[in-house]
Each structure stands twice: as structure tokens, then as C-alpha cells.
Amino acid sequence: GASIMDSAPAYLSPRTLTNAMAYSIPNPIVKLLGICFLHIFIHGRSLIEFIKGRPSIPVDYWNYWMHAPAQSPIQAFVYSTVDIVVAESHRLDELVEFRQKKEETQRVMSKVFQDTNHVQHYRKRPKEYISFLEEILDALRPLENPCMSCRVVSCRVVSYRERGAESEQNKKNIHNSLLLGDMDPDGSHQ
């Protein structure tokens, strides 16, 4: 299998966490209170860790990502240099480079966009995104059963109700048709 991180992981700096809160909380009052509480917590916790002689939460978290053992034969990162939530894309560059040098049993791949927002890569650049997913699948083929064939069927999420599947059996039939390639992602048969 493959582990694919889309716009993640993020270095947990106060700036990154502030951006994440600002991006995800629409109410300005709740946003302001949340950011204030976040900064009090982060800086207070960092002071406690410093006094105890331990690394701060952001450093400890990032060290985990740098040194964590491989969970799958392929690890892929998709991110953007202009992502305001993952504000420090250079850290992801460093992580990818470090893991590429470190991992002997795992392939580390990355796709870096220059103009997409947080988890919006597929929306803005669907062909490039699907091409990267196909590249990952191609890299998996030698690791899988040679009789198996893989292809990206669709990145569009379509509910079973849209396809007319009211019963569990119809859901299974539709799912199998998609997997076998007998049905297009829009629900029509080939």
C-alpha cells in the first residue's frame, strides 16, 4: 500500500496553528478567542517543556515525522508552497528530502504545487493530481500481485443515492462495477 499525505503534516509552530484556526473558524469572535487561547497554551506548554529540559511540542512532533518507521512501502506527500495552513512548506521539502535519504525499504514521493490552497490541489489542478496518483499506483505495481491491475477510477465522490442504489445489494453491485471498470464515475455503464 501507500500512505498519501495531502497538505500534511504541518510543523506545529504558533504561526501554522494560528493560520489553521483562522482558516477553519468563520466566526470572528470565536476565532479571536481560539487564537488567544491557543497562544497561551502553546507558549505556556513550551515554557514548561523548556524548564523540564525536553523539546517543545512542535519540535517533538516534527522529530516524530522525521524518524518514524515506514508504515507502507510508498509514502507520498502532496502540498503547495502557497498553502496558508501549512505555512512552512520548506519544512515539508526538508522532510521529504530527509526521508528519501533515510528510507531504504520505502519509496518517498512528492508533488509540490505552486498555486493551490490547502487541500485544494485536485480542484485547481485535477490532471496533475490524478497523474501523481497514477504515478503512485504505477510504483505499487511491482509490489503487488502481478495479475492485479490498478487505475484511478475517479476522484469525484458520488453518493450511492445519486446512482440509484437504495438497497445494500445495489450498493455492492455499483461498487464492484466501479472497481472492475464497468461503470464510469458519473454512473453510466461503459
C-alpha positions as YAML, in Angstrom:
chain: A
units: angstrom
residues:
- id: 1
  name: GLY
  ca: [0.00, 0.00, 0.00]
- id: 2
  name: ALA
  ca: [0.85, 3.65, 0.05]
- id: 3
  name: SER
  ca: [0.47, 6.44, 2.57]
- id: 4
  name: ILE
  ca: [-0.57, 9.68, 0.89]
- id: 5
  name: MET
  ca: [-0.44, 12.90, 2.90]
- id: 6
  name: ASP
  ca: [-2.34, 15.73, 1.26]
- id: 7
  name: SER
  ca: [-1.31, 19.12, 2.70]
- id: 8
  name: ALA
  ca: [0.21, 17.38, 5.71]
- id: 9
  name: PRO
  ca: [1.94, 17.04, 8.05]
- id: 10
  name: ALA
  ca: [2.28, 20.59, 9.26]
- id: 11
  name: TYR
  ca: [5.02, 21.84, 11.53]
- id: 12
  name: LEU
  ca: [3.08, 22.85, 14.64]
- id: 13
  name: SER
  ca: [4.51, 26.34, 15.01]
- id: 14
  name: PRO
  ca: [2.32, 29.07, 16.54]
- id: 15
  name: ARG
  ca: [2.09, 30.64, 13.06]
- id: 16
  name: THR
  ca: [0.87, 27.43, 11.43]
- id: 17
  name: LEU
  ca: [-1.66, 26.73, 14.19]
- id: 18
  name: THR
  ca: [-2.92, 30.33, 14.06]
- id: 19
  name: ASN
  ca: [-3.37, 30.06, 10.29]
- id: 20
  name: ALA
  ca: [-5.23, 26.77, 10.69]
- id: 21
  name: MET
  ca: [-7.63, 28.29, 13.20]
- id: 22
  name: ALA
  ca: [-8.11, 31.45, 11.14]
- id: 23
  name: TYR
  ca: [-8.81, 29.33, 8.05]
- id: 24
  name: SER
  ca: [-11.28, 26.99, 9.72]
- id: 25
  name: ILE
  ca: [-13.29, 29.15, 12.13]
- id: 26
  name: PRO
  ca: [-15.67, 31.58, 10.37]
- id: 27
  name: ASN
  ca: [-16.97, 33.44, 13.44]
- id: 28
  name: PRO
  ca: [-14.51, 36.34, 14.13]
- id: 29
  name: ILE
  ca: [-15.15, 36.41, 17.89]
- id: 30
  name: VAL
  ca: [-14.71, 32.66, 18.33]
- id: 31
  name: LYS
  ca: [-11.68, 32.83, 16.03]
- id: 32
  name: LEU
  ca: [-10.05, 35.57, 18.14]
- id: 33
  name: LEU
  ca: [-10.77, 33.75, 21.42]
- id: 34
  name: GLY
  ca: [-9.48, 30.48, 19.99]
- id: 35
  name: ILE
  ca: [-6.27, 32.05, 18.72]
- id: 36
  name: CYS
  ca: [-5.67, 33.79, 22.08]
- id: 37
  name: PHE
  ca: [-6.22, 30.55, 23.99]
- id: 38
  name: LEU
  ca: [-4.02, 28.67, 21.52]
- id: 39
  name: HIS
  ca: [-1.12, 31.08, 22.01]
- id: 40
  name: ILE
  ca: [-1.42, 30.99, 25.80]
- id: 41
  name: PHE
  ca: [-1.45, 27.18, 25.68]
- id: 42
  name: ILE
  ca: [1.40, 26.78, 23.17]
- id: 43
  name: HIS
  ca: [3.73, 29.29, 24.81]
- id: 44
  name: GLY
  ca: [2.86, 28.08, 28.32]
- id: 45
  name: ARG
  ca: [3.43, 24.47, 27.35]
- id: 46
  name: SER
  ca: [6.69, 25.35, 25.57]
- id: 47
  name: LEU
  ca: [7.91, 27.10, 28.74]
- id: 48
  name: ILE
  ca: [7.08, 24.01, 30.83]
- id: 49
  name: GLU
  ca: [8.88, 21.74, 28.36]
- id: 50
  name: PHE
  ca: [11.90, 24.10, 28.37]
- id: 51
  name: ILE
  ca: [12.05, 24.05, 32.18]
- id: 52
  name: LYS
  ca: [11.87, 20.24, 32.14]
- id: 53
  name: GLY
  ca: [14.67, 20.13, 29.55]
- id: 54
  name: ARG
  ca: [12.51, 18.50, 26.91]
- id: 55
  name: PRO
  ca: [11.87, 19.60, 23.32]
- id: 56
  name: SER
  ca: [8.81, 21.75, 22.63]
- id: 57
  name: ILE
  ca: [5.66, 20.16, 21.22]
- id: 58
  name: PRO
  ca: [6.36, 21.39, 17.66]
- id: 59
  name: VAL
  ca: [9.93, 20.07, 17.72]
- id: 60
  name: ASP
  ca: [8.90, 16.75, 19.30]
- id: 61
  name: TYR
  ca: [6.05, 16.30, 16.79]
- id: 62
  name: TRP
  ca: [8.29, 17.09, 13.84]
- id: 63
  name: ASN
  ca: [11.02, 14.75, 15.09]
- id: 64
  name: TYR
  ca: [8.39, 12.01, 15.11]
- id: 65
  name: TRP
  ca: [7.70, 12.61, 11.41]
- id: 66
  name: MET
  ca: [11.40, 12.74, 10.60]
- id: 67
  name: HIS
  ca: [12.23, 9.46, 12.34]
- id: 68
  name: ALA
  ca: [9.01, 7.42, 12.37]
- id: 69
  name: PRO
  ca: [9.40, 3.96, 10.86]
- id: 70
  name: ALA
  ca: [7.92, 3.29, 7.44]
- id: 71
  name: GLN
  ca: [4.25, 2.28, 7.63]
- id: 72
  name: SER
  ca: [3.93, 1.36, 3.97]
- id: 73
  name: PRO
  ca: [6.26, 0.72, 1.04]
- id: 74
  name: ILE
  ca: [5.41, 4.09, -0.50]
- id: 75
  name: GLN
  ca: [4.96, 7.39, 1.27]
- id: 76
  name: ALA
  ca: [3.69, 10.28, -0.84]
- id: 77
  name: PHE
  ca: [3.34, 13.96, 0.03]
- id: 78
  name: VAL
  ca: [1.15, 16.41, -1.90]
- id: 79
  name: TYR
  ca: [1.44, 20.03, -0.84]
- id: 80
  name: SER
  ca: [1.72, 23.60, -2.03]
- id: 81
  name: THR
  ca: [4.20, 26.39, -1.45]
- id: 82
  name: VAL
  ca: [1.33, 28.90, -1.02]
- id: 83
  name: ASP
  ca: [-0.75, 26.85, 1.44]
- id: 84
  name: ILE
  ca: [-1.65, 29.29, 4.23]
- id: 85
  name: VAL
  ca: [-2.50, 26.50, 6.66]
- id: 86
  name: VAL
  ca: [0.72, 24.53, 6.16]
- id: 87
  name: ALA
  ca: [2.58, 27.82, 6.24]
- id: 88
  name: GLU
  ca: [6.05, 26.37, 6.28]
- id: 89
  name: SER
  ca: [6.23, 24.32, 3.08]
- id: 90
  name: HIS
  ca: [10.04, 24.44, 3.24]
- id: 91
  name: ARG
  ca: [9.74, 22.12, 6.25]
- id: 92
  name: LEU
  ca: [7.88, 19.60, 4.08]
- id: 93
  name: ASP
  ca: [10.64, 19.95, 1.47]
- id: 94
  name: GLU
  ca: [13.17, 19.09, 4.20]
- id: 95
  name: LEU
  ca: [11.04, 16.19, 5.47]
- id: 96
  name: VAL
  ca: [10.68, 14.66, 2.00]
- id: 97
  name: GLU
  ca: [14.41, 15.05, 1.31]
- id: 98
  name: PHE
  ca: [15.36, 13.59, 4.71]
- id: 99
  name: ARG
  ca: [13.05, 10.60, 4.35]
- id: 100
  name: GLN
  ca: [14.20, 9.97, 0.77]
- id: 101
  name: LYS
  ca: [17.78, 9.71, 2.02]
- id: 102
  name: LYS
  ca: [16.86, 7.76, 5.17]
- id: 103
  name: GLU
  ca: [14.44, 5.14, 3.91]
- id: 104
  name: GLU
  ca: [15.93, 2.03, 2.40]
- id: 105
  name: THR
  ca: [12.75, -0.03, 2.36]
- id: 106
  name: GLN
  ca: [10.34, 2.71, 1.41]
- id: 107
  name: ARG
  ca: [9.93, 4.93, -1.62]
- id: 108
  name: VAL
  ca: [9.18, 8.56, -0.79]
- id: 109
  name: MET
  ca: [7.43, 10.61, -3.48]
- id: 110
  name: SER
  ca: [6.19, 14.18, -3.59]
- id: 111
  name: LYS
  ca: [4.17, 16.55, -5.74]
- id: 112
  name: VAL
  ca: [4.60, 20.23, -4.96]
- id: 113
  name: PHE
  ca: [2.15, 22.73, -6.38]
- id: 114
  name: GLN
  ca: [2.98, 26.42, -6.62]
- id: 115
  name: ASP
  ca: [-0.53, 27.90, -6.72]
- id: 116
  name: THR
  ca: [-3.02, 25.77, -4.79]
- id: 117
  name: ASN
  ca: [-4.52, 26.40, -1.38]
- id: 118
  name: HIS
  ca: [-4.84, 23.93, 1.49]
- id: 119
  name: VAL
  ca: [-6.23, 20.58, 0.24]
- id: 120
  name: GLN
  ca: [-7.42, 22.24, -2.98]
- id: 121
  name: HIS
  ca: [-4.88, 20.66, -5.35]
- id: 122
  name: TYR
  ca: [-7.37, 18.38, -7.07]
- id: 123
  name: ARG
  ca: [-9.87, 21.20, -7.57]
- id: 124
  name: LYS
  ca: [-7.35, 23.53, -9.18]
- id: 125
  name: ARG
  ca: [-5.11, 21.01, -10.97]
- id: 126
  name: PRO
  ca: [-7.10, 17.77, -11.42]
- id: 127
  name: LYS
  ca: [-4.99, 16.38, -14.29]
- id: 128
  name: GLU
  ca: [-1.71, 16.86, -12.41]
- id: 129
  name: TYR
  ca: [-3.22, 15.45, -9.21]
- id: 130
  name: ILE
  ca: [-4.58, 12.34, -10.94]
- id: 131
  name: SER
  ca: [-1.30, 11.93, -12.81]
- id: 132
  name: PHE
  ca: [0.54, 11.87, -9.47]
- id: 133
  name: LEU
  ca: [-1.91, 9.30, -8.08]
- id: 134
  name: GLU
  ca: [-1.33, 7.16, -11.17]
- id: 135
  name: GLU
  ca: [2.42, 7.52, -10.63]
- id: 136
  name: ILE
  ca: [1.94, 6.19, -7.09]
- id: 137
  name: LEU
  ca: [-0.16, 3.28, -8.40]
- id: 138
  name: ASP
  ca: [2.49, 2.51, -11.01]
- id: 139
  name: ALA
  ca: [5.12, 2.43, -8.26]
- id: 140
  name: LEU
  ca: [2.93, -0.02, -6.32]
- id: 141
  name: ARG
  ca: [2.50, -2.46, -9.22]
- id: 142
  name: PRO
  ca: [5.84, -4.26, -8.77]
- id: 143
  name: LEU
  ca: [4.99, -4.69, -5.08]
- id: 144
  name: GLU
  ca: [1.55, -6.18, -5.70]
- id: 145
  name: ASN
  ca: [0.34, -9.37, -7.31]
- id: 146
  name: PRO
  ca: [1.32, -9.08, -10.99]
- id: 147
  name: CYS
  ca: [-2.17, -10.23, -12.00]
- id: 148
  name: MET
  ca: [-3.76, -7.20, -10.34]
- id: 149
  name: SER
  ca: [-4.30, -4.06, -12.35]
- id: 150
  name: CYS
  ca: [-4.74, -0.65, -10.81]
- id: 151
  name: ARG
  ca: [-6.07, 2.57, -12.22]
- id: 152
  name: VAL
  ca: [-7.56, 5.73, -10.85]
- id: 153
  name: VAL
  ca: [-11.29, 5.35, -11.41]
- id: 154
  name: SER
  ca: [-12.40, 8.68, -10.08]
- id: 155
  name: CYS
  ca: [-11.53, 11.33, -7.56]
- id: 156
  name: ARG
  ca: [-15.14, 12.54, -7.52]
- id: 157
  name: VAL
  ca: [-17.23, 11.46, -4.57]
- id: 158
  name: VAL
  ca: [-20.67, 10.39, -5.69]
- id: 159
  name: SER
  ca: [-23.25, 9.13, -3.25]
- id: 160
  name: TYR
  ca: [-24.92, 5.80, -3.87]
- id: 161
  name: ARG
  ca: [-28.29, 7.59, -3.84]
- id: 162
  name: GLU
  ca: [-27.19, 9.65, -6.87]
- id: 163
  name: ARG
  ca: [-26.56, 6.35, -8.64]
- id: 164
  name: GLY
  ca: [-29.96, 4.96, -7.68]
- id: 165
  name: ALA
  ca: [-28.71, 2.46, -5.12]
- id: 166
  name: GLU
  ca: [-31.36, 2.12, -2.44]
- id: 167
  name: SER
  ca: [-30.53, -1.40, -1.26]
- id: 168
  name: GLU
  ca: [-27.29, -2.85, 0.09]
- id: 169
  name: GLN
  ca: [-27.11, -5.25, -2.88]
- id: 170
  name: ASN
  ca: [-27.31, -2.36, -5.36]
- id: 171
  name: LYS
  ca: [-24.53, -0.58, -3.45]
- id: 172
  name: LYS
  ca: [-22.33, -3.68, -3.71]
- id: 173
  name: ASN
  ca: [-23.09, -4.02, -7.44]
- id: 174
  name: ILE
  ca: [-22.23, -0.37, -8.10]
- id: 175
  name: HIS
  ca: [-19.06, -0.61, -6.01]
- id: 176
  name: ASN
  ca: [-17.95, -3.74, -7.89]
- id: 177
  name: SER
  ca: [-18.77, -2.14, -11.26]
- id: 178
  name: LEU
  ca: [-16.59, 0.84, -10.39]
- id: 179
  name: LEU
  ca: [-13.73, -1.39, -9.27]
- id: 180
  name: LEU
  ca: [-13.96, -3.54, -12.38]
- id: 181
  name: GLY
  ca: [-14.21, -0.51, -14.65]
- id: 182
  name: ASP
  ca: [-17.66, -1.48, -15.99]
- id: 183
  name: MET
  ca: [-19.15, 1.83, -14.87]
- id: 184
  name: ASP
  ca: [-17.94, 5.36, -15.39]
- id: 185
  name: PRO
  ca: [-17.64, 7.59, -12.31]
- id: 186
  name: ASP
  ca: [-20.74, 9.51, -13.44]
- id: 187
  name: GLY
  ca: [-22.79, 6.32, -13.01]
- id: 188
  name: SER
  ca: [-23.20, 5.36, -16.68]
- id: 189
  name: HIS
  ca: [-22.13, 1.95, -17.93]
- id: 190
  name: GLN
  ca: [-19.28, 1.63, -20.41]
...
